[in-house]
Amino acid sequence: MAQLTLKNLGKSFDDTDVIRDLSLDVADGELVCLLGPSGSGKSTVLRMVGGFETPNRGAILIDGEDHTRVPPEKRPTGMVFQSHALWSHMSVAGNVAFGLKLRGLPKAQIRQKVQEALALVGLKGYGERRVWQLSGGQQQRVAIARALVLEPKILLLDEPFASLDQHLRERLREELRDIQRRLGITTLFVTHGQDEALALADRIVVLRGGEIEQVASPDRMYRGPQTRFVAGFIGSMNFLPCDMRGGVSDHPLFAVRAAVPDGPVELAIRPEALTLCPARGTGMRVHLVTDYGTHLLVDVDLPDGGRLKAMCPPSARYETGQEVAPEASHVALFRGDAKLAEVTLERRVAVHV
Amino acid sequence: MTDLASSGTRRTGGTAASNGRGLTGLLLVSAPVALLGWLIIYPIFNAIARTLVVQTETGTAFSVDTYVRFFSDGYALANLWLTLWVTAVCAALLLAICLPLALYLRFAKSRVAGVLQGLALFPMFVPSVILAYALIRTIGPNGGVDLVLNALGLPKINSPYLTPWGPIIGLVWDNIPLTTLMLVAGLGAVSDNAVEAARDAGARPLALLRHIIFPQIGNAMLVVLSFTVLSIFSAFTLPYVLGPASPEMMGPFMQRTFSQVMDTRMAVTQAVISFLICAVFGAFYVRSIAKNREARR
C-alpha cells in the first residue's frame, strides 16, 4: 500500500515533447486509469513510473521517497505488459518464482508464495505447465501473478487485456478489480478502451498530447466532461454546431437557453439523452437501427445532412426511412474546446414507437 | 455403399486442381534436391567409397589402410589437433567478442549502434587474401605495429605471423560479421518486454543474461558454434598464408598432400575425417533443434 506522486513530469524523445509538465497524485489503494488516444503519452507515463524511461524533468515519488532515477530492478513496482512477456523457457511456477528466487527466499517459502499467487489468479494446479500450453487469458493471469507475488507497492498495468477477446477481457477485468480491492494495492492502469476505464477505475486521467486533459471519477468523466475532447473521447456524443443569439441557440431542433455570450457553439448531446418521437413532416428520417440487445442505437439523418445517434430501449420499433422528431434531456455547450454550460431540458413527451 | 465408394475415390484421386498444385510443388522442390544430391550427397559418398576401395591386381578390395595410416601418423594427428585447437579457440573468441557486440546492437537505442553495426559487418566484404596481406603488413615482422612501437622506443611484438595465433586472428576477424549477424538474429527472439519484465522482477544485468537471455538464444549459439566449426575446418587461405608450416591446419595439409605429395587417396581420407568431425557438430545442432521443436509441441 503506497501513495504515488508525479510532480511536473516531462519527457522528450528526439526533441519531441511526449509528456509535458504532468502532475498527478494517486492515493493509497486507488486504481487510476490513464486513458487517451494513441500517442497521448499514457504508456510513457507508466514506463517512467516503472523505471523503464527516465523523465527529462520532474520527479516520481513513492510514499514521499524520490524514485525518479532508481532503476526498475530496485523500484517497489510490479508491471504487467500487454504482450504478457512471459519467459517461454520456464514453467508457469518458474515465471512466478523468478523474482522470489532473485531475492534469495528459502525454497519452501517460494513454493508457498507461488501457490498462493497462482490460486489468487485462479490458476491453482497450473504451476508445472509450460507457458505456451496456456490460453491468452491464462497467460495474462500468470503475468498478473508474477507481478503480485513480489508484493509491489504500486501495480502497473500496460493495456493488459488488449490482446484478449471481448468476453475474456470483461471477465479478467472483473477479476482484476476484485483482486486489487482485496489486496488494496495502489494501481496505475493504462488503456485506450474507455469501457475498461469506466468499469475499473476509481479515477480516470484523460491524456492528450502528453498533457492531462481531465482527472475525474468515471461518473463525472462521463456525465460532466470539461472539454470538447473529453466529451468526444469518452462514450458517444452528438455534436451539433450552431450560434447563440441572446442566450438562445439558433439550432432548428434544439433551442437551448443558456447564459452564455453570443457566438458559435457546439451542442453536445449523449445518445441516451435523446428521445425519438414519431412525427411527420420533420424531414428527419431513420437511417439505420442497430440492435445491441440491451438497447437500440438509431442513426437519424438530419435535413442539413448531419446525423444523430439516439439510444432507445430494445422494445422500441423503428423502420428505416421512418420520420422522427428527436428531443434532448441534457445538453452541454462547447465553444472551441471549452465548456460554456450544461443545460437540463424539460421533456415534452417521451414516446418510443 | 455408393457414397462410401465415391468418397474413397475422391480421397485417393484428389481433384485435378490439387493434383496440379502437388506436381508444381514437387517440380519446385526437385531442382534444389537434385543440386543437393549432385553437389553434396554424391561427392560425400563418392569420397568415402574412394578411401575404402583400393585397386588390386585381381580387381578391387575393401581397405581402411589410409585411415590406419592417418591415425598412426604423429604428424597427421598433430595437424588434426592443431585444427581442433584453433577451432575451439576461435569459437571461444568469437563468442567472447560477438556476444557483447550482438547484445549491444540488439538492445542499444542510440545512433552509435548503427555505426557499430556497419563496422561489424565490414570484414564480410574483405576477401581473405587481402585480409591476410593486411595482417602481415600490420602484425607481421617489421609490420605497422612494430614500426609504431619502434618509434615510441618500445620493443617489437612477438609476431603471431606463422604461429597458430596468425590464422586465429585472421579467422576471428573474418568470422565476426556472420557470427554477430546470427547472434543478433537469435537475440531477436528475446522481446524487449521479456527483458523489462525480468528487470521489473529484480534481475540485474548478470542475472538477466544467465536466466533470461542465454536460455532463449541457446539455438543461436549452437548455430554459431556449428558454423564456426564448419568454416574453420574448411578454411584454407588464412591458415595457408598466416599459419605455421608444421604442424599445419587440415586445409593446407589436404592441399599439400594432394598437390605436393600427390597422394590423392590420402588427401580424400583427410577430407572425409574432417567431414566426419564437422558432421558430429552438425548432428548435435540438428538434434538440439529437433528436441526444442518436439518440446514445444
XYZ file of C-alpha atoms in Angstrom:
650
model
C 0.000 0.000 0.000
C 1.531 3.261 -1.057
C 0.948 6.693 -2.428
C 2.282 7.696 -5.819
C 3.058 11.287 -6.721
C 4.103 12.509 -10.134
C 5.497 16.032 -9.994
C 5.792 18.138 -13.144
C 6.970 15.187 -15.239
C 8.393 15.914 -18.673
C 9.787 13.543 -21.277
C 11.129 14.180 -24.755
C 12.194 11.788 -27.492
C 14.394 13.291 -30.225
C 13.459 16.842 -29.217
C 9.744 15.988 -29.356
C 7.886 16.548 -26.109
C 5.926 13.408 -25.344
C 4.989 14.337 -21.775
C 4.633 17.986 -20.759
C 4.547 19.068 -17.147
C 2.345 16.247 -15.889
C 1.423 16.152 -12.214
C -0.754 13.542 -10.550
C -1.406 12.119 -7.084
C -2.575 8.538 -6.741
C -3.893 7.748 -3.279
C -3.193 4.656 -1.245
C -5.090 1.671 -2.681
C -6.578 3.717 -5.503
C -6.955 2.382 -9.050
C -6.281 5.133 -11.571
C -6.729 4.590 -15.301
C -4.647 6.535 -17.775
C -6.835 6.889 -20.828
C -6.067 8.540 -24.108
C -5.683 8.034 -27.832
C -2.528 6.513 -29.363
C 0.439 8.824 -28.899
C -1.067 10.654 -25.933
C 1.812 9.521 -23.717
C -0.050 7.207 -21.338
C 2.359 4.277 -21.773
C 5.335 6.634 -21.422
C 3.994 7.809 -18.050
C 3.603 4.198 -16.926
C 7.086 3.271 -18.165
C 8.545 6.246 -16.296
C 6.845 5.095 -13.090
C 8.195 1.577 -13.727
C 11.694 2.947 -14.313
C 11.951 1.902 -17.972
C 12.131 5.529 -19.110
C 13.838 8.347 -17.270
C 11.980 11.658 -17.184
C 13.815 14.716 -18.512
C 12.080 16.874 -15.943
C 10.090 16.428 -12.730
C 10.020 13.764 -10.040
C 8.367 10.438 -9.217
C 7.663 9.913 -5.521
C 6.506 6.678 -3.939
C 5.417 7.204 -0.338
C 7.199 10.531 -0.487
C 10.530 8.933 -1.467
C 12.128 10.084 -4.718
C 12.410 7.203 -7.214
C 12.974 9.295 -10.357
C 16.410 7.846 -11.158
C 16.023 4.447 -9.487
C 16.392 1.537 -11.971
C 13.396 -0.821 -12.446
C 15.040 -3.693 -10.556
C 15.214 -1.551 -7.420
C 11.738 0.006 -7.610
C 8.848 -1.178 -5.475
C 6.683 -1.523 -8.582
C 5.309 -4.520 -10.462
C 4.407 -4.277 -14.113
C 2.071 -6.319 -16.302
C 2.695 -5.958 -20.032
C 0.254 -6.097 -22.922
C 2.214 -8.931 -24.555
C 2.266 -10.939 -21.264
C 6.107 -11.025 -21.571
C 6.296 -14.483 -20.034
C 9.562 -16.405 -20.306
C 8.812 -19.341 -22.547
C 11.767 -21.423 -21.335
C 10.318 -21.529 -17.825
C 7.258 -23.264 -16.424
C 4.328 -21.264 -15.040
C 5.697 -21.689 -11.500
C 9.190 -20.759 -12.763
C 7.866 -17.488 -14.142
C 6.117 -16.595 -10.890
C 9.017 -17.744 -8.706
C 11.738 -15.899 -10.666
C 11.673 -12.648 -8.699
C 11.447 -14.512 -5.382
C 14.494 -16.631 -6.273
C 16.471 -13.480 -7.091
C 15.610 -12.210 -3.626
C 17.105 -15.376 -2.142
C 13.994 -16.576 -0.312
C 14.006 -20.144 1.094
C 12.634 -22.755 -1.331
C 9.684 -23.719 0.892
C 8.622 -20.083 1.194
C 8.944 -19.579 -2.570
C 6.802 -22.661 -3.226
C 4.143 -21.425 -0.829
C 4.077 -17.889 -2.227
C 3.895 -19.181 -5.828
C 0.966 -21.437 -4.941
C -0.815 -18.565 -3.219
C -0.244 -16.236 -6.175
C -1.472 -18.815 -8.688
C -4.528 -19.534 -6.533
C -5.215 -15.785 -6.357
C -5.482 -15.578 -10.152
C -7.412 -18.857 -10.453
C -4.550 -20.985 -11.759
C -4.153 -23.423 -8.896
C -2.511 -26.609 -10.159
C -1.104 -24.997 -13.311
C 2.420 -24.499 -11.907
C 4.148 -27.280 -13.802
C 2.712 -26.375 -17.209
C 4.772 -24.615 -19.865
C 3.555 -21.125 -20.671
C 2.860 -21.904 -24.320
C 0.390 -24.580 -23.191
C -1.852 -21.870 -21.729
C -4.501 -19.741 -23.428
C -4.029 -15.980 -23.823
C -6.207 -15.277 -20.781
C -4.336 -17.789 -18.635
C -1.005 -16.330 -19.754
C -2.122 -12.875 -18.693
C -3.186 -14.302 -15.318
C 0.334 -15.730 -14.905
C 1.746 -12.277 -15.715
C -0.501 -10.733 -13.052
C 0.526 -13.412 -10.519
C 4.196 -12.788 -11.363
C 3.789 -9.092 -10.643
C 1.710 -9.569 -7.476
C 3.860 -12.281 -5.874
C 6.600 -9.710 -5.238
C 4.109 -7.620 -3.234
C 4.893 -4.354 -5.033
C 3.794 -1.057 -3.578
C 2.492 0.064 -6.965
C 0.961 -2.230 -9.590
C 1.396 -1.010 -13.169
C -0.703 -2.456 -15.973
C 0.029 -1.550 -19.591
C -3.080 -2.397 -21.617
C -3.009 -5.921 -20.160
C -6.203 -7.135 -21.803
C -5.779 -5.531 -25.227
C -4.867 -8.797 -26.943
C -7.787 -10.752 -25.489
C -11.285 -11.211 -26.873
C -14.165 -9.112 -25.540
C -15.718 -11.781 -23.319
C -12.432 -12.760 -21.696
C -11.447 -9.119 -21.337
C -14.589 -8.372 -19.357
C -14.111 -11.418 -17.133
C -10.459 -10.672 -16.397
C -11.294 -7.036 -15.790
C -13.741 -8.028 -13.072
C -11.287 -10.480 -11.563
C -8.519 -7.879 -11.557
C -10.769 -5.330 -9.881
C -11.680 -7.915 -7.261
C -8.009 -8.806 -6.595
C -6.986 -5.133 -6.480
C -9.710 -4.349 -3.926
C -8.852 -7.394 -1.857
C -5.146 -6.525 -1.726
C -5.749 -2.775 -1.563
C -2.793 -2.213 -3.886
C -2.244 1.193 -5.487
C -2.673 0.641 -9.224
C -1.962 2.579 -12.376
C -3.719 1.100 -15.381
C -3.126 2.192 -18.955
C -5.828 1.582 -21.502
C -7.225 3.058 -24.654
C -10.565 1.363 -24.004
C -12.970 3.801 -22.415
C -15.320 0.998 -21.321
C -12.416 -0.612 -19.482
C -11.541 2.671 -17.761
C -15.164 3.405 -16.843
C -15.665 -0.095 -15.439
C -12.412 -0.357 -13.485
C -11.171 2.982 -12.299
C -11.635 4.910 -9.100
C -10.446 7.876 -11.132
C -9.744 8.353 -14.808
C -6.972 10.544 -16.173
C -7.557 11.519 -19.796
C -4.324 12.383 -21.575
C -3.975 14.309 -24.799
C -0.686 15.220 -26.433
C 1.280 14.482 -23.266
C -0.886 16.662 -21.033
C -3.703 15.904 -18.637
C -6.999 16.901 -20.152
C -9.189 15.977 -17.179
C -8.996 13.948 -13.979
C -12.301 12.732 -12.577
C -14.262 9.757 -11.343
C -15.789 7.621 -14.131
C -19.208 9.081 -13.366
C -18.024 12.714 -13.551
C -15.851 11.987 -16.572
C -18.823 10.599 -18.491
C -21.550 12.930 -17.321
C -19.570 16.109 -16.859
C -16.726 16.264 -19.394
C -14.870 19.543 -19.002
C -13.519 19.815 -22.559
C -14.847 19.039 -26.006
C -12.043 16.489 -26.448
C -13.079 14.527 -23.348
C -16.747 14.799 -24.340
C -15.954 13.270 -27.707
C -13.415 10.749 -26.460
C -15.410 9.218 -23.597
C -18.508 7.477 -24.896
C -20.540 8.580 -27.904
C -21.538 12.205 -28.295
C -23.569 14.097 -30.876
C -22.042 17.496 -31.692
C -24.348 19.984 -33.359
C -22.805 23.323 -34.421
C -24.973 26.423 -34.108
C -24.903 30.027 -32.860
C -26.013 31.542 -29.575
C -28.152 34.661 -30.066
C -29.386 36.495 -26.970
C -28.979 33.446 -24.737
C -30.782 31.018 -27.086
C -29.234 28.592 -29.557
C -30.440 29.014 -33.120
C -30.341 25.291 -33.898
C -33.545 24.317 -35.688
C -34.035 21.227 -33.479
C -32.754 22.298 -30.094
C -33.481 25.812 -28.883
C -31.301 25.705 -25.780
C -31.429 28.589 -23.321
C -28.185 29.323 -21.518
C -26.456 32.398 -20.135
C -23.504 32.344 -22.494
C -22.102 35.100 -24.705
C -23.294 35.248 -28.316
C -21.216 33.402 -30.845
C -20.649 29.968 -32.361
C -21.113 26.953 -30.079
C -21.483 23.203 -30.345
C -24.378 21.461 -28.627
C -23.152 18.147 -27.186
C -25.832 15.541 -26.553
C -25.294 11.935 -25.449
C -27.298 9.358 -27.435
C -29.057 8.257 -24.240
C -30.140 11.885 -23.629
C -32.121 11.808 -26.883
C -35.648 10.550 -27.229
C -37.166 9.853 -30.619
C -40.823 10.546 -31.203
C -42.698 9.503 -34.341
C -43.574 12.606 -36.350
C -44.498 13.614 -39.873
C -43.010 16.391 -41.963
C -39.869 16.848 -39.832
C -37.517 15.794 -42.636
C -35.560 13.677 -40.123
C -35.520 10.031 -41.098
C -34.202 6.868 -39.502
C -31.095 5.823 -41.386
C -30.056 2.696 -39.500
C -31.159 0.745 -36.437
C -28.507 -1.333 -34.667
C -29.738 -3.776 -32.054
C -27.189 -4.262 -29.244
C -29.514 -6.480 -27.247
C -29.589 -4.195 -24.199
C -30.555 -1.176 -26.318
C -31.085 0.048 -29.857
C -28.807 2.610 -31.436
C -30.727 4.591 -34.019
C -28.955 6.737 -36.604
C -31.118 9.628 -37.761
C -30.387 11.662 -40.887
C -30.988 15.412 -40.390
C -32.258 17.715 -43.156
C -28.933 19.626 -43.139
C -27.016 16.428 -43.975
C -25.886 15.791 -40.405
C -26.565 12.643 -38.445
C -27.655 11.977 -34.862
C -27.277 8.855 -32.784
C -30.032 8.081 -30.300
C -30.124 5.269 -27.756
C -33.541 3.700 -27.391
C -34.992 0.835 -25.354
C -34.821 -2.589 -27.031
C -38.595 -2.783 -27.129
C -38.810 0.255 -29.452
C -39.584 -0.339 -33.132
C -38.182 1.843 -35.904
C -38.138 1.340 -39.651
C -35.503 2.684 -41.977
C -36.834 5.838 -43.601
C -39.366 6.461 -40.826
C -39.773 10.160 -39.925
C -38.998 11.043 -36.295
C -38.539 14.071 -34.058
C -35.696 13.967 -31.508
C -35.895 15.501 -28.058
C -32.922 16.119 -25.764
C -32.959 15.920 -21.978
C -29.417 17.137 -21.334
C -27.192 19.351 -23.467
C -23.653 20.672 -22.925
C -22.437 23.741 -24.791
C -18.845 23.958 -26.009
C -17.027 26.828 -27.685
C -13.757 25.686 -29.097
C -12.504 23.163 -26.546
C -14.012 24.880 -23.502
C -17.303 24.011 -21.915
C -19.626 27.012 -21.523
C -22.654 25.456 -19.882
C -24.709 22.365 -19.154
C -28.473 22.549 -19.572
C -31.085 20.056 -18.456
C -34.153 20.348 -20.617
C -37.702 19.500 -19.715
C -39.041 16.676 -21.826
C -42.304 17.298 -23.542
C -43.159 13.742 -24.495
C -41.225 10.540 -24.084
C -42.699 8.117 -26.512
C -40.959 5.214 -28.167
C -42.641 3.613 -31.068
C -22.299 -48.130 -50.243
C -22.154 -45.951 -53.320
C -21.459 -42.863 -51.196
C -18.620 -44.513 -49.338
C -17.069 -45.779 -52.550
C -17.275 -42.399 -54.233
C -15.830 -40.551 -51.228
C -12.979 -43.065 -51.120
C -12.198 -42.388 -54.772
C -12.142 -38.635 -54.162
C -9.756 -39.005 -51.260
C -7.203 -41.097 -53.170
C -7.520 -39.430 -56.507
C -7.921 -35.774 -55.436
C -9.111 -33.069 -57.781
C -7.321 -32.009 -60.943
C -6.502 -28.664 -59.323
C -4.961 -30.215 -56.180
C -3.012 -32.707 -58.317
C -1.655 -29.792 -60.373
C -0.619 -27.934 -57.208
C 1.118 -31.066 -55.890
C 3.012 -31.503 -59.156
C 4.075 -27.835 -59.191
C 5.330 -28.215 -55.617
C 7.293 -31.340 -56.499
C 8.824 -29.622 -59.532
C 9.824 -26.599 -57.425
C 11.437 -28.824 -54.814
C 13.106 -31.139 -57.326
C 15.680 -28.587 -58.542
C 17.295 -27.864 -55.143
C 17.033 -31.541 -54.155
C 18.787 -32.558 -57.386
C 21.513 -29.971 -56.792
C 21.932 -31.169 -53.200
C 22.270 -34.743 -54.426
C 24.652 -33.868 -57.246
C 26.919 -31.375 -55.479
C 26.855 -32.608 -51.874
C 25.438 -36.091 -51.276
C 27.093 -37.772 -54.278
C 30.602 -36.287 -53.628
C 30.383 -37.354 -49.946
C 29.603 -40.977 -50.745
C 31.996 -40.949 -53.693
C 34.818 -39.673 -51.462
C 34.080 -42.217 -48.727
C 33.991 -45.017 -51.320
C 37.294 -43.874 -52.877
C 39.015 -44.073 -49.482
C 37.649 -47.537 -48.703
C 38.024 -49.223 -52.068
C 41.513 -49.955 -53.457
C 42.593 -51.268 -56.846
C 44.497 -54.562 -56.601
C 45.971 -56.771 -59.271
C 42.951 -59.043 -59.039
C 40.411 -56.165 -59.076
C 39.061 -54.039 -56.216
C 39.191 -54.676 -52.488
C 37.901 -53.081 -49.284
C 40.625 -51.410 -47.208
C 40.931 -48.926 -44.344
C 44.695 -48.570 -44.766
C 44.627 -44.781 -45.289
C 42.615 -44.311 -42.080
C 45.080 -46.555 -40.204
C 47.975 -44.533 -41.677
C 46.324 -41.232 -40.712
C 45.634 -42.203 -37.096
C 49.076 -43.788 -36.667
C 50.938 -40.830 -38.169
C 52.055 -38.402 -35.466
C 52.299 -35.508 -37.920
C 48.759 -36.046 -39.264
C 47.395 -36.274 -35.713
C 49.300 -33.100 -34.730
C 47.650 -31.337 -37.694
C 44.228 -32.591 -36.625
C 44.783 -31.492 -33.012
C 46.034 -28.077 -34.175
C 42.899 -27.653 -36.289
C 40.670 -28.683 -33.382
C 42.553 -26.355 -31.010
C 42.352 -23.410 -33.446
C 38.628 -24.161 -33.907
C 37.986 -24.216 -30.155
C 39.971 -21.017 -29.543
C 38.276 -19.250 -32.487
C 34.806 -20.341 -31.294
C 35.542 -19.110 -27.767
C 36.984 -15.811 -29.008
C 34.134 -15.280 -31.476
C 31.548 -15.796 -28.739
C 33.503 -13.563 -26.348
C 33.733 -10.762 -28.939
C 30.458 -11.134 -30.813
C 28.086 -11.804 -27.915
C 28.633 -8.415 -26.196
C 28.565 -6.788 -29.636
C 25.300 -8.520 -30.565
C 23.777 -7.686 -27.166
C 24.702 -4.049 -27.665
C 23.349 -3.953 -31.230
C 20.121 -5.679 -30.147
C 19.308 -3.602 -27.095
C 21.024 -0.235 -27.645
C 18.762 2.518 -28.930
C 21.494 5.052 -29.721
C 22.745 6.101 -33.150
C 26.189 4.720 -32.277
C 24.669 1.229 -32.580
C 24.011 1.832 -36.292
C 27.598 2.913 -36.903
C 28.912 -0.040 -34.928
C 26.747 -2.450 -36.935
C 28.259 -1.086 -40.152
C 31.764 -1.541 -38.765
C 30.984 -5.058 -37.533
C 29.793 -6.076 -40.989
C 32.773 -4.537 -42.805
C 35.040 -7.657 -42.661
C 32.379 -9.558 -44.640
C 33.336 -7.548 -47.722
C 37.098 -8.018 -47.401
C 38.471 -11.035 -49.307
C 40.541 -13.446 -47.191
C 43.711 -12.917 -49.220
C 43.534 -9.123 -48.774
C 42.910 -9.624 -45.050
C 45.924 -11.976 -44.829
C 48.145 -9.417 -46.593
C 46.854 -6.616 -44.340
C 47.566 -8.676 -41.221
C 51.112 -9.462 -42.409
C 51.690 -5.752 -43.008
C 50.400 -4.813 -39.529
C 51.242 -7.594 -37.060
C 53.905 -9.371 -39.144
C 57.662 -8.888 -38.513
C 58.571 -5.225 -39.096
C 54.891 -4.503 -39.731
C 52.899 -1.416 -38.803
C 52.667 -2.278 -35.088
C 56.433 -2.855 -34.869
C 57.101 0.464 -36.615
C 54.881 2.329 -34.138
C 56.467 0.567 -31.155
C 59.931 1.283 -32.547
C 59.066 4.962 -32.982
C 57.949 5.024 -29.329
C 61.186 3.376 -28.278
C 59.403 0.171 -27.223
C 60.499 -3.400 -28.064
C 58.939 -5.236 -31.028
C 55.958 -7.512 -30.525
C 56.292 -11.260 -30.573
C 54.661 -11.551 -34.001
C 51.803 -14.087 -34.322
C 52.641 -14.441 -38.049
C 53.470 -18.085 -38.927
C 52.288 -19.251 -35.499
C 48.824 -20.757 -34.748
C 47.757 -17.304 -33.494
C 48.135 -15.877 -37.020
C 45.229 -17.844 -38.527
C 43.292 -17.464 -35.249
C 43.431 -13.646 -35.503
C 42.538 -13.755 -39.211
C 39.735 -16.299 -38.833
C 38.197 -14.473 -35.878
C 38.314 -11.161 -37.778
C 36.847 -12.820 -40.854
C 34.031 -14.561 -38.938
C 32.935 -11.612 -36.783
C 30.237 -10.333 -39.204
C 28.427 -13.637 -39.747
C 28.656 -14.608 -36.082
C 27.351 -11.205 -34.989
C 24.504 -11.356 -37.502
C 23.492 -14.833 -36.337
C 23.576 -13.804 -32.685
C 21.620 -10.596 -33.351
C 19.037 -12.706 -35.217
C 18.899 -15.089 -32.257
C 18.522 -12.199 -29.830
C 15.566 -11.028 -31.907
C 13.648 -13.870 -30.230
C 14.131 -12.163 -26.852
C 11.483 -9.455 -26.697
C 12.107 -6.084 -25.056
C 9.153 -6.776 -22.783
C 10.634 -10.103 -21.641
C 13.805 -8.277 -20.604
C 11.861 -5.453 -18.985
C 9.693 -7.951 -17.092
C 12.853 -9.587 -15.739
C 14.287 -6.227 -14.680
C 10.945 -5.427 -13.089
C 11.202 -8.685 -11.122
C 14.586 -7.536 -9.825
C 17.068 -9.051 -12.301
C 20.372 -7.187 -12.603
C 22.409 -7.441 -15.830
C 24.185 -10.717 -14.975
C 21.012 -12.438 -13.764
C 19.269 -11.153 -16.885
C 21.909 -12.762 -19.103
C 22.002 -16.018 -17.176
C 18.302 -16.629 -16.581
C 16.523 -14.846 -19.430
C 18.748 -14.133 -22.428
C 21.085 -17.154 -22.631
C 18.358 -19.798 -22.271
C 16.426 -18.137 -25.102
C 19.353 -17.874 -27.518
C 20.670 -21.392 -26.955
C 19.802 -22.376 -30.530
C 21.505 -19.301 -31.967
C 24.657 -20.147 -30.011
C 24.547 -23.715 -31.330
C 24.213 -22.379 -34.881
C 27.188 -20.097 -34.265
C 29.285 -22.949 -32.910
C 28.337 -25.223 -35.814
C 29.107 -22.567 -38.425
C 32.388 -21.699 -36.716
C 33.483 -25.336 -36.709
C 32.432 -25.819 -40.329
C 34.052 -22.640 -41.628
C 37.314 -23.081 -39.695
C 37.717 -26.728 -40.701
C 37.188 -25.738 -44.319
C 39.395 -22.602 -44.104
C 42.363 -22.597 -46.411
C 43.659 -19.135 -47.364
C 44.234 -17.712 -43.866
C 45.803 -20.881 -42.356
C 47.919 -21.279 -45.531
C 49.201 -17.692 -45.592
C 49.322 -16.849 -41.878
C 49.700 -20.240 -40.196
C 52.740 -22.300 -39.210
C 54.349 -24.717 -41.671
C 54.441 -27.525 -39.137
C 52.136 -28.616 -37.725
C 49.627 -27.189 -40.179
C 45.853 -26.955 -40.279
C 43.773 -29.520 -42.163
C 43.075 -27.240 -45.158
C 46.707 -26.636 -46.159
C 47.545 -30.230 -45.103
C 44.979 -31.649 -47.550
C 46.134 -29.335 -50.332
C 49.792 -30.269 -49.795
C 49.020 -33.995 -49.620
C 47.091 -33.654 -52.887
C 49.381 -31.407 -54.962
C 52.853 -31.936 -53.489
C 52.790 -35.453 -52.024
C 50.413 -36.404 -54.851
C 48.620 -38.897 -52.607
C 45.057 -38.298 -53.755
C 43.548 -41.111 -51.711
C 45.206 -39.847 -48.515
C 44.037 -36.282 -49.246
C 40.484 -37.570 -49.673
C 40.829 -39.549 -46.411
C 41.852 -36.340 -44.626
C 38.793 -34.643 -46.146
C 36.496 -37.471 -45.020
C 37.890 -37.309 -41.450
C 37.373 -33.521 -41.405
C 33.864 -34.024 -42.767
C 33.006 -36.621 -40.102
C 34.146 -34.286 -37.297
C 32.041 -31.464 -38.778
C 29.120 -33.878 -39.204
C 29.221 -34.672 -35.460
C 28.760 -30.950 -34.721
C 26.045 -30.744 -37.393
C 24.207 -33.749 -35.923
C 24.475 -32.214 -32.453
C 22.934 -28.995 -33.771
C 20.121 -30.754 -35.676
C 19.331 -32.896 -32.611
C 19.073 -29.835 -30.367
C 16.779 -28.025 -32.799
C 14.578 -31.126 -33.184
C 14.454 -31.578 -29.393
C 13.362 -27.977 -28.890
C 10.651 -28.285 -31.533
C 9.444 -31.550 -30.019
C 9.232 -29.944 -26.575
C 7.171 -27.063 -27.984
C 4.540 -29.385 -29.450
